[in-house]
Amino acid sequence: MFLRQLTYLIALDRFRHFSRAAESCGVSQPALSAGIRQLEAELGITIIQRNRRFYGLTAEGERVLTWARQTVAALDGLRQEAAYAQDVAGGSVAIGVMPPAILTIPVLLESFRAAVPALHVEVKVYSSNEIIQHLREHSLQLGVMYLDQLPPDGPFDVQTLYAEEHVLTAAKSMSLPTGRVASWQDMADIPLCLLSRNMRSRQLVDQAFREAKVIPNVLLETDALELLHAELVRGRMASILPVAALPERTGACGLQTRRIVGCASPDVGIVKQSQMNSTALIERLWSIAGSLKLDDIYAP
């Protein structure tokens, strides 16, 4: 059994198409198909459902795919261990982050690079569910997400980074409830721009409005924080955002915030998959993340 055959299988599952999978692996389509058939012959099972096209994996193929991902991930770890053995103060890590926690990443990276100066980092923005899936597939090593989204029986290690808090925020030119706090009833008539409904942060806001029996005046919904920030800075709408998702640059107008009465929010944490073959690099970064206390940074 060759490692290349396993990478063929992983690529085929990713692209669901023989030609695109072959192109991603840098081989011809016949070479990829032959490699998959050799793998099937060696294992004595049918891995993919096919005619002239790819129709998916068999049940046995799904099990082989899981093993293939673990094997390839373990080999990547071995390569990093070899780099450490040669005293190379670097390595590579892929981090997934949910949009409301995106501003935690510069803090994490500053601490990571203080310990590992040549660290190469790839950061992807995903929903919490997508982060879980990519952790399972070993395409991410670390994830930053709401911890209440983790499956209770999942093989994950968790460290809390900070306690989330949502706030009402708007440009200083907009009229908001007086005082330092606001209720959900206070926000009934305020024009709002909110994150998309598929995001956990928005689901928490919608749930609170329902429980308060308030129908909000939502004029804009988007999964792009940059667009929400632009609307806030221009003073056209207010928003309800996690503190960690507030814009760093607020323009000349500045922003005002109000704490929200009765806004339950889950903790935000860093997550990795529990596994025996975790690399020295990941364990080192994991230890650094566990020492960070971000509650003071993200308090409104």
CSV table of C-alpha atoms in Angstrom, one decimal:
chain,number,residue,atom,x,y,z
A,1,MET,CA,0.0,0.0,0.0
A,2,PHE,CA,1.4,3.4,-1.0
A,3,LEU,CA,0.9,6.8,0.6
A,4,ARG,CA,0.1,8.2,-2.8
A,5,GLN,CA,-2.9,5.9,-3.1
A,6,LEU,CA,-4.3,7.3,0.1
A,7,THR,CA,-3.8,10.9,-1.0
A,8,TYR,CA,-5.7,9.9,-4.2
A,9,LEU,CA,-8.6,8.7,-2.1
A,10,ILE,CA,-8.7,11.8,0.1
A,11,ALA,CA,-8.6,14.0,-3.0
A,12,LEU,CA,-11.4,12.1,-4.7
A,13,ASP,CA,-13.6,12.4,-1.7
A,14,ARG,CA,-12.9,16.1,-1.5
A,15,PHE,CA,-13.6,16.9,-5.2
A,16,ARG,CA,-16.2,14.2,-5.9
A,17,HIS,CA,-14.8,14.1,-9.5
A,18,PHE,CA,-12.0,12.0,-11.0
A,19,SER,CA,-10.5,14.7,-13.3
A,20,ARG,CA,-10.4,17.4,-10.6
A,21,ALA,CA,-9.0,15.0,-8.0
A,22,ALA,CA,-6.3,13.9,-10.4
A,23,GLU,CA,-5.5,17.5,-11.3
A,24,SER,CA,-5.1,18.4,-7.5
A,25,CYS,CA,-2.7,15.4,-7.1
A,26,GLY,CA,-0.7,16.4,-10.2
A,27,VAL,CA,-1.4,13.1,-12.1
A,28,SER,CA,-3.5,12.0,-15.0
A,29,GLN,CA,-7.0,10.7,-14.5
A,30,PRO,CA,-6.1,7.2,-15.6
A,31,ALA,CA,-3.2,7.1,-13.1
A,32,LEU,CA,-5.5,8.2,-10.2
A,33,SER,CA,-8.1,5.6,-11.2
A,34,ALA,CA,-5.5,2.9,-11.4
A,35,GLY,CA,-4.1,3.8,-8.0
A,36,ILE,CA,-7.6,3.5,-6.4
A,37,ARG,CA,-8.1,0.1,-8.1
A,38,GLN,CA,-4.8,-1.1,-6.8
A,39,LEU,CA,-5.8,0.0,-3.3
A,40,GLU,CA,-9.1,-1.9,-3.6
A,41,ALA,CA,-7.3,-5.0,-4.9
A,42,GLU,CA,-4.8,-4.9,-2.0
A,43,LEU,CA,-7.5,-4.5,0.6
A,44,GLY,CA,-9.9,-6.9,-1.1
A,45,ILE,CA,-12.9,-4.5,-0.9
A,46,THR,CA,-14.7,-2.1,-3.1
A,47,ILE,CA,-14.0,1.5,-2.0
A,48,ILE,CA,-15.9,3.7,-4.4
A,49,GLN,CA,-19.2,3.4,-6.3
A,50,ARG,CA,-18.5,4.0,-9.9
A,51,ASN,CA,-19.5,3.5,-13.5
A,52,ARG,CA,-18.0,6.1,-15.7
A,53,ARG,CA,-18.4,8.7,-13.0
A,54,PHE,CA,-17.8,9.0,-9.3
A,55,TYR,CA,-21.0,8.1,-7.3
A,56,GLY,CA,-19.5,8.2,-3.8
A,57,LEU,CA,-17.8,5.9,-1.3
A,58,THR,CA,-19.1,2.5,-0.1
A,59,ALA,CA,-19.4,1.9,3.6
A,60,GLU,CA,-16.1,0.1,3.5
A,61,GLY,CA,-14.6,3.0,1.6
A,62,GLU,CA,-15.8,5.5,4.3
A,63,ARG,CA,-13.9,3.5,6.9
A,64,VAL,CA,-10.8,3.4,4.7
A,65,LEU,CA,-11.1,7.2,4.1
A,66,THR,CA,-11.1,7.8,7.9
A,67,TRP,CA,-8.0,5.7,8.3
A,68,ALA,CA,-6.3,7.4,5.3
A,69,ARG,CA,-6.9,10.9,6.7
A,70,GLN,CA,-5.4,9.8,10.1
A,71,THR,CA,-2.4,8.2,8.4
A,72,VAL,CA,-1.6,11.3,6.2
A,73,ALA,CA,-2.1,13.6,9.2
A,74,ALA,CA,0.3,11.4,11.2
A,75,LEU,CA,2.9,11.6,8.5
A,76,ASP,CA,2.6,15.3,8.4
A,77,GLY,CA,3.2,15.3,12.2
A,78,LEU,CA,6.3,13.0,11.7
A,79,ARG,CA,7.7,15.6,9.2
A,80,GLN,CA,7.3,18.4,11.8
A,81,GLU,CA,8.9,16.2,14.5
A,82,ALA,CA,11.8,15.7,12.1
A,83,ALA,CA,12.1,19.5,11.7
A,84,TYR,CA,12.2,19.9,15.4
A,85,ALA,CA,14.9,17.3,15.7
A,86,GLN,CA,17.0,19.5,13.4
A,87,ASP,CA,16.4,22.5,15.6
A,88,VAL,CA,14.3,24.3,13.2
A,89,ALA,CA,12.2,26.7,15.2
A,90,GLY,CA,9.2,26.7,12.9
A,91,GLY,CA,6.4,24.5,11.7
A,92,SER,CA,2.9,24.9,10.2
A,93,VAL,CA,-0.5,25.0,11.8
A,94,ALA,CA,-4.0,25.5,10.3
A,95,ILE,CA,-6.5,27.3,12.5
A,96,GLY,CA,-10.2,27.6,12.0
A,97,VAL,CA,-12.1,30.5,13.6
A,98,MET,CA,-15.8,31.4,13.7
A,99,PRO,CA,-16.4,35.0,12.5
A,100,PRO,CA,-17.4,36.5,15.9
A,101,ALA,CA,-14.1,35.5,17.3
A,102,ILE,CA,-11.9,36.6,14.4
A,103,LEU,CA,-10.2,39.4,16.5
A,104,THR,CA,-8.8,36.8,18.9
A,105,ILE,CA,-6.5,35.5,16.2
A,106,PRO,CA,-4.0,38.3,16.3
A,107,VAL,CA,-3.6,37.8,20.1
A,108,LEU,CA,-3.1,34.1,19.6
A,109,LEU,CA,-0.6,34.6,16.8
A,110,GLU,CA,1.4,37.1,18.7
A,111,SER,CA,1.8,34.6,21.6
A,112,PHE,CA,2.5,31.7,19.2
A,113,ARG,CA,5.2,33.5,17.3
A,114,ALA,CA,6.9,34.7,20.4
A,115,ALA,CA,7.6,31.1,21.2
A,116,VAL,CA,7.9,29.8,17.6
A,117,PRO,CA,9.3,32.7,15.5
A,118,ALA,CA,9.2,30.9,12.1
A,119,LEU,CA,5.7,29.5,12.6
A,120,HIS,CA,3.7,29.3,9.4
A,121,VAL,CA,-0.1,29.8,10.0
A,122,GLU,CA,-3.1,29.3,7.8
A,123,VAL,CA,-6.3,30.8,9.2
A,124,LYS,CA,-9.7,29.9,7.7
A,125,VAL,CA,-13.1,31.4,8.7
A,126,TYR,CA,-15.7,28.7,9.3
A,127,SER,CA,-18.9,28.2,11.2
A,128,SER,CA,-18.6,26.1,14.4
A,129,ASN,CA,-20.0,23.1,12.7
A,130,GLU,CA,-17.5,23.4,9.9
A,131,ILE,CA,-14.6,23.7,12.3
A,132,ILE,CA,-15.7,20.4,14.0
A,133,GLN,CA,-15.8,18.7,10.6
A,134,HIS,CA,-12.4,20.0,9.5
A,135,LEU,CA,-10.9,19.0,12.9
A,136,ARG,CA,-12.3,15.4,12.4
A,137,GLU,CA,-10.8,15.4,8.9
A,138,HIS,CA,-7.4,16.6,10.2
A,139,SER,CA,-7.5,19.6,7.7
A,140,LEU,CA,-7.4,21.9,10.8
A,141,GLN,CA,-5.3,21.4,13.9
A,142,LEU,CA,-6.9,24.1,16.1
A,143,GLY,CA,-10.3,25.7,16.2
A,144,VAL,CA,-11.7,28.8,17.9
A,145,MET,CA,-15.5,28.5,18.5
A,146,TYR,CA,-18.4,28.5,20.9
A,147,LEU,CA,-17.9,25.6,23.2
A,148,ASP,CA,-21.6,24.7,23.5
A,149,GLN,CA,-21.4,23.6,19.8
A,150,LEU,CA,-19.1,20.7,20.6
A,151,PRO,CA,-20.7,17.2,20.4
A,152,PRO,CA,-20.8,15.8,23.9
A,153,ASP,CA,-19.2,12.5,22.8
A,154,GLY,CA,-16.6,14.0,20.4
A,155,PRO,CA,-12.9,13.2,20.8
A,156,PHE,CA,-11.9,16.8,21.5
A,157,ASP,CA,-9.7,18.7,24.0
A,158,VAL,CA,-11.0,22.1,25.0
A,159,GLN,CA,-9.6,25.2,26.7
A,160,THR,CA,-11.7,28.2,27.5
A,161,LEU,CA,-10.3,31.5,26.2
A,162,TYR,CA,-13.0,34.0,27.4
A,163,ALA,CA,-16.6,34.4,28.4
A,164,GLU,CA,-18.6,35.8,25.5
A,165,GLU,CA,-20.8,38.9,25.9
A,166,HIS,CA,-23.0,40.5,23.3
A,167,VAL,CA,-23.5,44.3,23.3
A,168,LEU,CA,-25.7,46.8,21.5
A,169,THR,CA,-23.4,49.1,19.5
A,170,ALA,CA,-23.9,52.0,17.1
A,171,ALA,CA,-22.2,55.2,16.0
A,172,LYS,CA,-22.3,58.0,18.5
A,173,SER,CA,-24.6,59.9,16.1
A,174,MET,CA,-27.3,57.3,16.5
A,175,SER,CA,-29.9,57.5,19.4
A,176,LEU,CA,-29.6,54.5,21.7
A,177,PRO,CA,-31.2,53.9,25.1
A,178,THR,CA,-29.8,56.1,27.8
A,179,GLY,CA,-27.6,54.6,30.5
A,180,ARG,CA,-25.0,51.8,30.3
A,181,VAL,CA,-27.4,48.9,29.7
A,182,ALA,CA,-30.3,48.1,27.4
A,183,SER,CA,-33.1,45.6,27.5
A,184,TRP,CA,-34.4,43.6,24.5
A,185,GLN,CA,-37.6,45.8,24.6
A,186,ASP,CA,-35.5,48.9,24.3
A,187,MET,CA,-34.1,47.6,21.0
A,188,ALA,CA,-37.5,46.9,19.3
A,189,ASP,CA,-37.5,50.0,17.1
A,190,ILE,CA,-33.8,50.4,16.4
A,191,PRO,CA,-32.7,49.6,12.8
A,192,LEU,CA,-30.4,46.7,13.1
A,193,CYS,CA,-27.7,45.0,10.9
A,194,LEU,CA,-27.0,41.5,12.2
A,195,LEU,CA,-25.0,38.4,11.4
A,196,SER,CA,-26.6,35.7,9.3
A,197,ARG,CA,-29.1,33.3,10.8
A,198,ASN,CA,-26.9,30.3,10.3
A,199,MET,CA,-24.4,31.7,12.7
A,200,ARG,CA,-24.5,30.7,16.4
A,201,SER,CA,-24.1,34.3,17.5
A,202,ARG,CA,-27.2,35.3,15.6
A,203,GLN,CA,-29.2,32.4,16.9
A,204,LEU,CA,-28.5,33.4,20.4
A,205,VAL,CA,-29.7,37.0,19.6
A,206,ASP,CA,-32.9,35.6,17.9
A,207,GLN,CA,-33.6,33.4,20.9
A,208,ALA,CA,-33.3,36.3,23.3
A,209,PHE,CA,-35.7,38.4,21.2
A,210,ARG,CA,-38.2,35.5,21.1
A,211,GLU,CA,-38.1,35.0,24.8
A,212,ALA,CA,-38.6,38.8,25.3
A,213,LYS,CA,-41.5,38.7,22.9
A,214,VAL,CA,-39.9,41.4,20.8
A,215,ILE,CA,-39.9,41.5,16.9
A,216,PRO,CA,-36.6,43.3,16.0
A,217,ASN,CA,-36.3,45.8,13.1
A,218,VAL,CA,-33.6,43.9,11.1
A,219,LEU,CA,-32.7,45.7,7.9
A,220,LEU,CA,-29.5,43.9,7.0
A,221,GLU,CA,-28.2,40.3,7.5
A,222,THR,CA,-24.8,39.2,6.4
A,223,ASP,CA,-22.0,36.8,7.3
A,224,ALA,CA,-19.4,39.5,6.5
A,225,LEU,CA,-18.2,41.3,9.5
A,226,GLU,CA,-16.6,44.0,7.3
A,227,LEU,CA,-20.0,45.0,5.9
A,228,LEU,CA,-21.6,45.2,9.4
A,229,HIS,CA,-18.6,47.3,10.5
A,230,ALA,CA,-19.0,49.7,7.6
A,231,GLU,CA,-22.7,50.2,8.3
A,232,LEU,CA,-21.9,50.9,12.0
A,233,VAL,CA,-19.2,53.4,11.2
A,234,ARG,CA,-21.5,55.3,8.8
A,235,GLY,CA,-24.2,55.6,11.4
A,236,ARG,CA,-26.9,54.0,9.3
A,237,MET,CA,-27.7,51.1,11.6
A,238,ALA,CA,-26.9,49.6,15.0
A,239,SER,CA,-25.9,46.0,15.6
A,240,ILE,CA,-25.8,43.4,18.4
A,241,LEU,CA,-22.4,41.8,18.3
A,242,PRO,CA,-20.1,39.8,20.5
A,243,VAL,CA,-17.5,42.1,22.1
A,244,ALA,CA,-14.7,40.3,20.3
A,245,ALA,CA,-16.4,41.1,16.9
A,246,LEU,CA,-16.5,44.9,17.4
A,247,PRO,CA,-14.5,46.8,14.8
A,248,GLU,CA,-11.0,47.9,15.8
A,249,ARG,CA,-11.2,51.0,13.6
A,250,THR,CA,-14.3,53.2,14.2
A,251,GLY,CA,-13.5,56.3,12.2
A,252,ALA,CA,-13.9,59.8,13.5
A,253,CYS,CA,-17.4,59.2,14.8
A,254,GLY,CA,-16.5,56.5,17.3
A,255,LEU,CA,-18.9,53.9,18.6
A,256,GLN,CA,-21.1,53.7,21.7
A,257,THR,CA,-22.0,50.4,23.4
A,258,ARG,CA,-24.7,49.2,25.8
A,259,ARG,CA,-24.6,46.0,27.8
A,260,ILE,CA,-27.7,43.9,27.3
A,261,VAL,CA,-29.8,42.7,30.1
A,262,GLY,CA,-30.5,39.0,30.0
A,263,CYS,CA,-28.2,38.0,27.2
A,264,ALA,CA,-26.9,34.5,27.8
A,265,SER,CA,-23.8,33.7,25.8
A,266,PRO,CA,-21.6,30.6,25.8
A,267,ASP,CA,-17.9,30.5,26.4
A,268,VAL,CA,-15.4,30.8,23.5
A,269,GLY,CA,-12.5,28.4,23.5
A,270,ILE,CA,-9.8,26.7,21.5
A,271,VAL,CA,-10.3,23.1,20.4
A,272,LYS,CA,-8.2,20.3,19.1
A,273,GLN,CA,-8.9,16.7,18.3
A,274,SER,CA,-7.7,14.3,21.0
A,275,GLN,CA,-5.2,12.0,19.5
A,276,MET,CA,-2.1,10.0,20.6
A,277,ASN,CA,0.0,11.2,17.7
A,278,SER,CA,-0.4,15.0,18.3
A,279,THR,CA,2.9,16.7,17.3
A,280,ALA,CA,5.3,18.5,19.6
A,281,LEU,CA,4.4,21.8,17.7
A,282,ILE,CA,0.7,21.5,18.3
A,283,GLU,CA,1.2,20.5,22.0
A,284,ARG,CA,3.4,23.5,22.4
A,285,LEU,CA,0.9,25.9,20.9
A,286,TRP,CA,-1.9,24.2,22.9
A,287,SER,CA,0.0,24.9,26.1
A,288,ILE,CA,0.5,28.6,25.1
A,289,ALA,CA,-3.2,29.1,24.3
A,290,GLY,CA,-4.1,27.6,27.6
A,291,SER,CA,-2.0,30.2,29.4
A,292,LEU,CA,-3.8,33.1,27.8
A,293,LYS,CA,-6.5,35.0,29.7
A,294,LEU,CA,-8.6,37.0,27.3
A,295,ASP,CA,-11.5,38.0,29.5
A,296,ASP,CA,-10.0,41.4,30.3
A,297,ILE,CA,-9.2,42.1,26.6
A,298,TYR,CA,-12.8,41.4,25.4
A,299,ALA,CA,-14.7,43.0,28.3
A,300,PRO,CA,-16.8,45.9,27.0
